[in-house]
PDB file of C-alpha atoms in Angstrom:
ATOM      1  CA  MET I   1       0.000   0.000   0.000  1.00  0.00           C
ATOM      2  CA  LYS I   2       2.860   2.382   0.743  1.00  0.00           C
ATOM      3  CA  SER I   3       4.219   2.022  -2.787  1.00  0.00           C
ATOM      4  CA  HIS I   4       0.827   3.108  -4.165  1.00  0.00           C
ATOM      5  CA  ARG I   5       0.801   6.240  -1.995  1.00  0.00           C
ATOM      6  CA  PHE I   6       4.312   7.050  -3.140  1.00  0.00           C
ATOM      7  CA  SER I   7       3.310   6.517  -6.789  1.00  0.00           C
ATOM      8  CA  LEU I   8       0.314   8.801  -6.406  1.00  0.00           C
ATOM      9  CA  ARG I   9       2.435  11.483  -4.753  1.00  0.00           C
ATOM     10  CA  VAL I  10       4.989  11.309  -7.559  1.00  0.00           C
ATOM     11  CA  LEU I  11       2.208  11.348 -10.142  1.00  0.00           C
ATOM     12  CA  GLY I  12       0.594  14.322  -8.378  1.00  0.00           C
ATOM     13  CA  PHE I  13       3.909  16.163  -8.244  1.00  0.00           C
ATOM     14  CA  GLY I  14       4.492  15.423 -11.925  1.00  0.00           C
ATOM     15  CA  CYS I  15       1.085  16.871 -12.808  1.00  0.00           C
ATOM     16  CA  LEU I  16       1.753  19.992 -10.722  1.00  0.00           C
ATOM     17  CA  LEU I  17       5.164  20.367 -12.333  1.00  0.00           C
ATOM     18  CA  GLY I  18       3.599  20.059 -15.778  1.00  0.00           C
ATOM     19  CA  VAL I  19       1.042  22.757 -14.932  1.00  0.00           C
ATOM     20  CA  ALA I  20       3.817  25.024 -13.597  1.00  0.00           C
ATOM     21  CA  LEU I  21       5.896  24.553 -16.742  1.00  0.00           C
ATOM     22  CA  SER I  22       2.865  25.246 -18.943  1.00  0.00           C
ATOM     23  CA  ALA I  23       2.179  28.433 -16.989  1.00  0.00           C
ATOM     24  CA  GLN I  24       5.794  29.503 -17.445  1.00  0.00           C
ATOM     25  CA  ALA I  25       5.627  28.928 -21.201  1.00  0.00           C
ATOM     26  CA  ALA I  26       2.397  30.946 -21.318  1.00  0.00           C
ATOM     27  CA  ASP I  27       4.251  33.826 -19.595  1.00  0.00           C
ATOM     28  CA  LEU I  28       6.511  34.218 -22.637  1.00  0.00           C
ATOM     29  CA  GLU I  29       5.538  36.904 -25.149  1.00  0.00           C
ATOM     30  CA  TYR I  30       7.352  37.296 -28.463  1.00  0.00           C
ATOM     31  CA  HIS I  31       7.244  40.731 -30.073  1.00  0.00           C
ATOM     32  CA  ARG I  32       8.017  40.905 -33.783  1.00  0.00           C
ATOM     33  CA  PRO I  33       7.283  43.820 -36.066  1.00  0.00           C
ATOM     34  CA  ALA I  34       4.431  43.115 -38.474  1.00  0.00           C
ATOM     35  CA  GLY I  35       5.744  41.543 -41.658  1.00  0.00           C
ATOM     36  CA  SER I  36       9.240  40.986 -40.237  1.00  0.00           C
ATOM     37  CA  LYS I  37      11.224  38.237 -41.921  1.00  0.00           C
ATOM     38  CA  ALA I  38      14.009  38.411 -39.325  1.00  0.00           C
ATOM     39  CA  PRO I  39      14.841  35.030 -37.753  1.00  0.00           C
ATOM     40  CA  TYR I  40      14.366  36.432 -34.221  1.00  0.00           C
ATOM     41  CA  ALA I  41      11.963  38.478 -32.110  1.00  0.00           C
ATOM     42  CA  ALA I  42      12.729  42.157 -31.536  1.00  0.00           C
ATOM     43  CA  ALA I  43      11.766  41.622 -27.879  1.00  0.00           C
ATOM     44  CA  VAL I  44      10.763  38.763 -25.642  1.00  0.00           C
ATOM     45  CA  ARG I  45       8.944  39.257 -22.357  1.00  0.00           C
ATOM     46  CA  ALA I  46       9.579  36.476 -19.843  1.00  0.00           C
ATOM     47  CA  GLY I  47       7.464  37.356 -16.835  1.00  0.00           C
ATOM     48  CA  ASP I  48       8.798  40.646 -15.470  1.00  0.00           C
ATOM     49  CA  THR I  49      11.896  40.697 -17.697  1.00  0.00           C
ATOM     50  CA  VAL I  50      12.054  42.091 -21.222  1.00  0.00           C
ATOM     51  CA  TYR I  51      14.934  41.123 -23.515  1.00  0.00           C
ATOM     52  CA  VAL I  52      15.552  43.413 -26.491  1.00  0.00           C
ATOM     53  CA  SER I  53      17.494  42.057 -29.448  1.00  0.00           C
ATOM     54  CA  GLY I  54      20.368  44.155 -30.713  1.00  0.00           C
ATOM     55  CA  GLN I  55      19.086  47.252 -32.486  1.00  0.00           C
ATOM     56  CA  LEU I  56      20.804  49.067 -35.324  1.00  0.00           C
ATOM     57  CA  GLY I  57      20.551  52.750 -36.150  1.00  0.00           C
ATOM     58  CA  VAL I  58      18.172  52.407 -39.078  1.00  0.00           C
ATOM     59  CA  GLY I  59      15.732  55.242 -39.606  1.00  0.00           C
ATOM     60  CA  ALA I  60      12.015  55.048 -40.336  1.00  0.00           C
ATOM     61  CA  ASP I  61      12.931  54.455 -43.986  1.00  0.00           C
ATOM     62  CA  GLY I  62      14.840  51.280 -43.030  1.00  0.00           C
ATOM     63  CA  LYS I  63      18.179  52.766 -44.063  1.00  0.00           C
ATOM     64  CA  LEU I  64      21.283  53.560 -42.045  1.00  0.00           C
ATOM     65  CA  PRO I  65      22.342  57.217 -41.986  1.00  0.00           C
ATOM     66  CA  ALA I  66      25.928  57.820 -43.089  1.00  0.00           C
ATOM     67  CA  ASP I  67      27.058  59.630 -39.925  1.00  0.00           C
ATOM     68  CA  PHE I  68      27.743  57.960 -36.590  1.00  0.00           C
ATOM     69  CA  ALA I  69      25.794  60.437 -34.436  1.00  0.00           C
ATOM     70  CA  SER I  70      22.573  59.807 -36.383  1.00  0.00           C
ATOM     71  CA  GLN I  71      23.086  56.042 -36.226  1.00  0.00           C
ATOM     72  CA  ALA I  72      23.691  56.190 -32.467  1.00  0.00           C
ATOM     73  CA  SER I  73      20.664  58.406 -31.876  1.00  0.00           C
ATOM     74  CA  ASN I  74      18.471  56.116 -34.018  1.00  0.00           C
ATOM     75  CA  THR I  75      19.838  53.052 -32.239  1.00  0.00           C
ATOM     76  CA  MET I  76      18.793  54.297 -28.820  1.00  0.00           C
ATOM     77  CA  ALA I  77      15.410  55.448 -30.190  1.00  0.00           C
ATOM     78  CA  ASN I  78      14.914  51.976 -31.713  1.00  0.00           C
ATOM     79  CA  VAL I  79      15.728  50.329 -28.369  1.00  0.00           C
ATOM     80  CA  ALA I  80      13.105  52.565 -26.699  1.00  0.00           C
ATOM     81  CA  LYS I  81      10.549  51.759 -29.400  1.00  0.00           C
ATOM     82  CA  VAL I  82      11.043  47.997 -29.072  1.00  0.00           C
ATOM     83  CA  LEU I  83      10.847  48.220 -25.274  1.00  0.00           C
ATOM     84  CA  GLY I  84       7.509  49.995 -25.713  1.00  0.00           C
ATOM     85  CA  THR I  85       6.109  47.137 -27.799  1.00  0.00           C
ATOM     86  CA  ALA I  86       6.699  44.867 -24.794  1.00  0.00           C
ATOM     87  CA  GLY I  87       5.255  47.317 -22.266  1.00  0.00           C
ATOM     88  CA  ALA I  88       8.579  48.598 -20.944  1.00  0.00           C
ATOM     89  CA  SER I  89      10.558  51.839 -21.072  1.00  0.00           C
ATOM     90  CA  MET I  90      14.126  53.098 -20.942  1.00  0.00           C
ATOM     91  CA  ASP I  91      13.594  53.851 -17.230  1.00  0.00           C
ATOM     92  CA  GLN I  92      13.360  50.096 -16.616  1.00  0.00           C
ATOM     93  CA  VAL I  93      16.521  49.034 -18.467  1.00  0.00           C
ATOM     94  CA  THR I  94      18.879  47.126 -16.191  1.00  0.00           C
ATOM     95  CA  GLN I  95      21.614  46.059 -18.611  1.00  0.00           C
ATOM     96  CA  CYS I  96      22.828  46.906 -22.129  1.00  0.00           C
ATOM     97  CA  THR I  97      25.258  45.210 -24.477  1.00  0.00           C
ATOM     98  CA  VAL I  98      26.975  47.545 -26.915  1.00  0.00           C
ATOM     99  CA  MET I  99      28.834  46.470 -30.038  1.00  0.00           C
ATOM    100  CA  ILE I 100      30.718  49.222 -31.835  1.00  0.00           C
ATOM    101  CA  ALA I 101      32.598  48.880 -35.098  1.00  0.00           C
ATOM    102  CA  ASP I 102      35.167  51.619 -34.414  1.00  0.00           C
ATOM    103  CA  MET I 103      36.329  52.630 -30.936  1.00  0.00           C
ATOM    104  CA  LYS I 104      37.123  56.126 -32.200  1.00  0.00           C
ATOM    105  CA  ASP I 105      33.349  56.698 -31.934  1.00  0.00           C
ATOM    106  CA  TRP I 106      33.188  55.600 -28.275  1.00  0.00           C
ATOM    107  CA  ALA I 107      33.233  59.064 -26.652  1.00  0.00           C
ATOM    108  CA  GLU I 108      30.536  60.326 -29.011  1.00  0.00           C
ATOM    109  CA  PHE I 109      28.417  57.253 -28.331  1.00  0.00           C
ATOM    110  CA  ASN I 110      28.740  57.671 -24.561  1.00  0.00           C
ATOM    111  CA  LYS I 111      27.278  61.196 -24.780  1.00  0.00           C
ATOM    112  CA  LEU I 112      24.238  59.944 -26.702  1.00  0.00           C
ATOM    113  CA  TYR I 113      23.904  56.817 -24.552  1.00  0.00           C
ATOM    114  CA  VAL I 114      23.883  58.725 -21.265  1.00  0.00           C
ATOM    115  CA  ALA I 115      21.296  61.157 -22.663  1.00  0.00           C
ATOM    116  CA  ALA I 116      18.908  58.228 -23.319  1.00  0.00           C
ATOM    117  CA  PHE I 117      18.610  57.484 -19.569  1.00  0.00           C
ATOM    118  CA  LYS I 118      17.852  59.388 -16.394  1.00  0.00           C
ATOM    119  CA  PRO I 119      21.158  60.285 -14.682  1.00  0.00           C
ATOM    120  CA  ASP I 120      20.393  58.112 -11.659  1.00  0.00           C
ATOM    121  CA  HIS I 121      19.152  55.162 -13.766  1.00  0.00           C
ATOM    122  CA  LEU I 122      22.185  54.226 -15.837  1.00  0.00           C
ATOM    123  CA  PRO I 123      22.055  50.470 -16.503  1.00  0.00           C
ATOM    124  CA  ALA I 124      24.892  48.007 -16.172  1.00  0.00           C
ATOM    125  CA  ARG I 125      26.713  47.690 -19.478  1.00  0.00           C
ATOM    126  CA  SER I 126      29.023  45.442 -21.447  1.00  0.00           C
ATOM    127  CA  ALA I 127      30.742  46.801 -24.526  1.00  0.00           C
ATOM    128  CA  MET I 128      32.989  45.459 -27.214  1.00  0.00           C
ATOM    129  CA  ALA I 129      34.589  46.486 -30.450  1.00  0.00           C
ATOM    130  CA  VAL I 130      33.584  44.224 -33.328  1.00  0.00           C
ATOM    131  CA  SER I 131      34.961  43.786 -36.809  1.00  0.00           C
ATOM    132  CA  ALA I 132      31.589  44.028 -38.574  1.00  0.00           C
ATOM    133  CA  LEU I 133      27.862  44.396 -37.961  1.00  0.00           C
ATOM    134  CA  PRO I 134      24.795  43.703 -40.132  1.00  0.00           C
ATOM    135  CA  MET I 135      24.148  46.267 -42.883  1.00  0.00           C
ATOM    136  CA  GLN I 136      27.658  47.660 -42.246  1.00  0.00           C
ATOM    137  CA  ALA I 137      26.226  49.439 -39.178  1.00  0.00           C
ATOM    138  CA  ALA I 138      28.546  51.338 -36.883  1.00  0.00           C
ATOM    139  CA  LEU I 139      26.729  50.267 -33.729  1.00  0.00           C
ATOM    140  CA  GLU I 140      24.355  47.691 -32.248  1.00  0.00           C
ATOM    141  CA  VAL I 141      22.740  47.846 -28.798  1.00  0.00           C
ATOM    142  CA  GLY I 142      20.681  45.163 -27.031  1.00  0.00           C
ATOM    143  CA  CYS I 143      19.138  45.571 -23.574  1.00  0.00           C
ATOM    144  CA  THR I 144      17.375  43.819 -20.733  1.00  0.00           C
ATOM    145  CA  ALA I 145      14.703  45.544 -18.650  1.00  0.00           C
ATOM    146  CA  TYR I 146      12.887  44.734 -15.434  1.00  0.00           C
ATOM    147  CA  ALA I 147       9.265  45.648 -16.158  1.00  0.00           C
ATOM    148  CA  PRO I 148       6.671  44.025 -13.892  1.00  0.00           C
ATOM    149  CA  ALA I 149       3.714  42.918 -15.987  1.00  0.00           C
ATOM    150  CA  GLY I 150       0.342  44.569 -15.485  1.00  0.00           C
TER     151      GLY I 150
END
């Protein structure tokens, strides 16, 4: 009789675990721009965390401006826009990853980056120089935000 009780407890736990895992999967939201053919989501909300894929400095026309300052400004605006699609804002960003094609642009980027956040809400950051980026972009920025749902 004891083995039956144990089996039922294990079975019950397994069912509860399955329900918990299903609830977790239901908590995932994938945000892709309409008509996007990109092989990734622009943002994914996992509970209270929003992950933003690396954004380039493309303008509304889908093209990269020639100058670095415009690309950097567009990049940060694109990050903010994607955060908004997932119900988050720049005020909730906790971490950014920056990839820059030429470190000579670093000081200029830092000025634009800092301006995108409140002075007392600068996120943690990782940065690296890279040899190339998609579309020959000068910069790519991805972020993570803590944005409680609801």
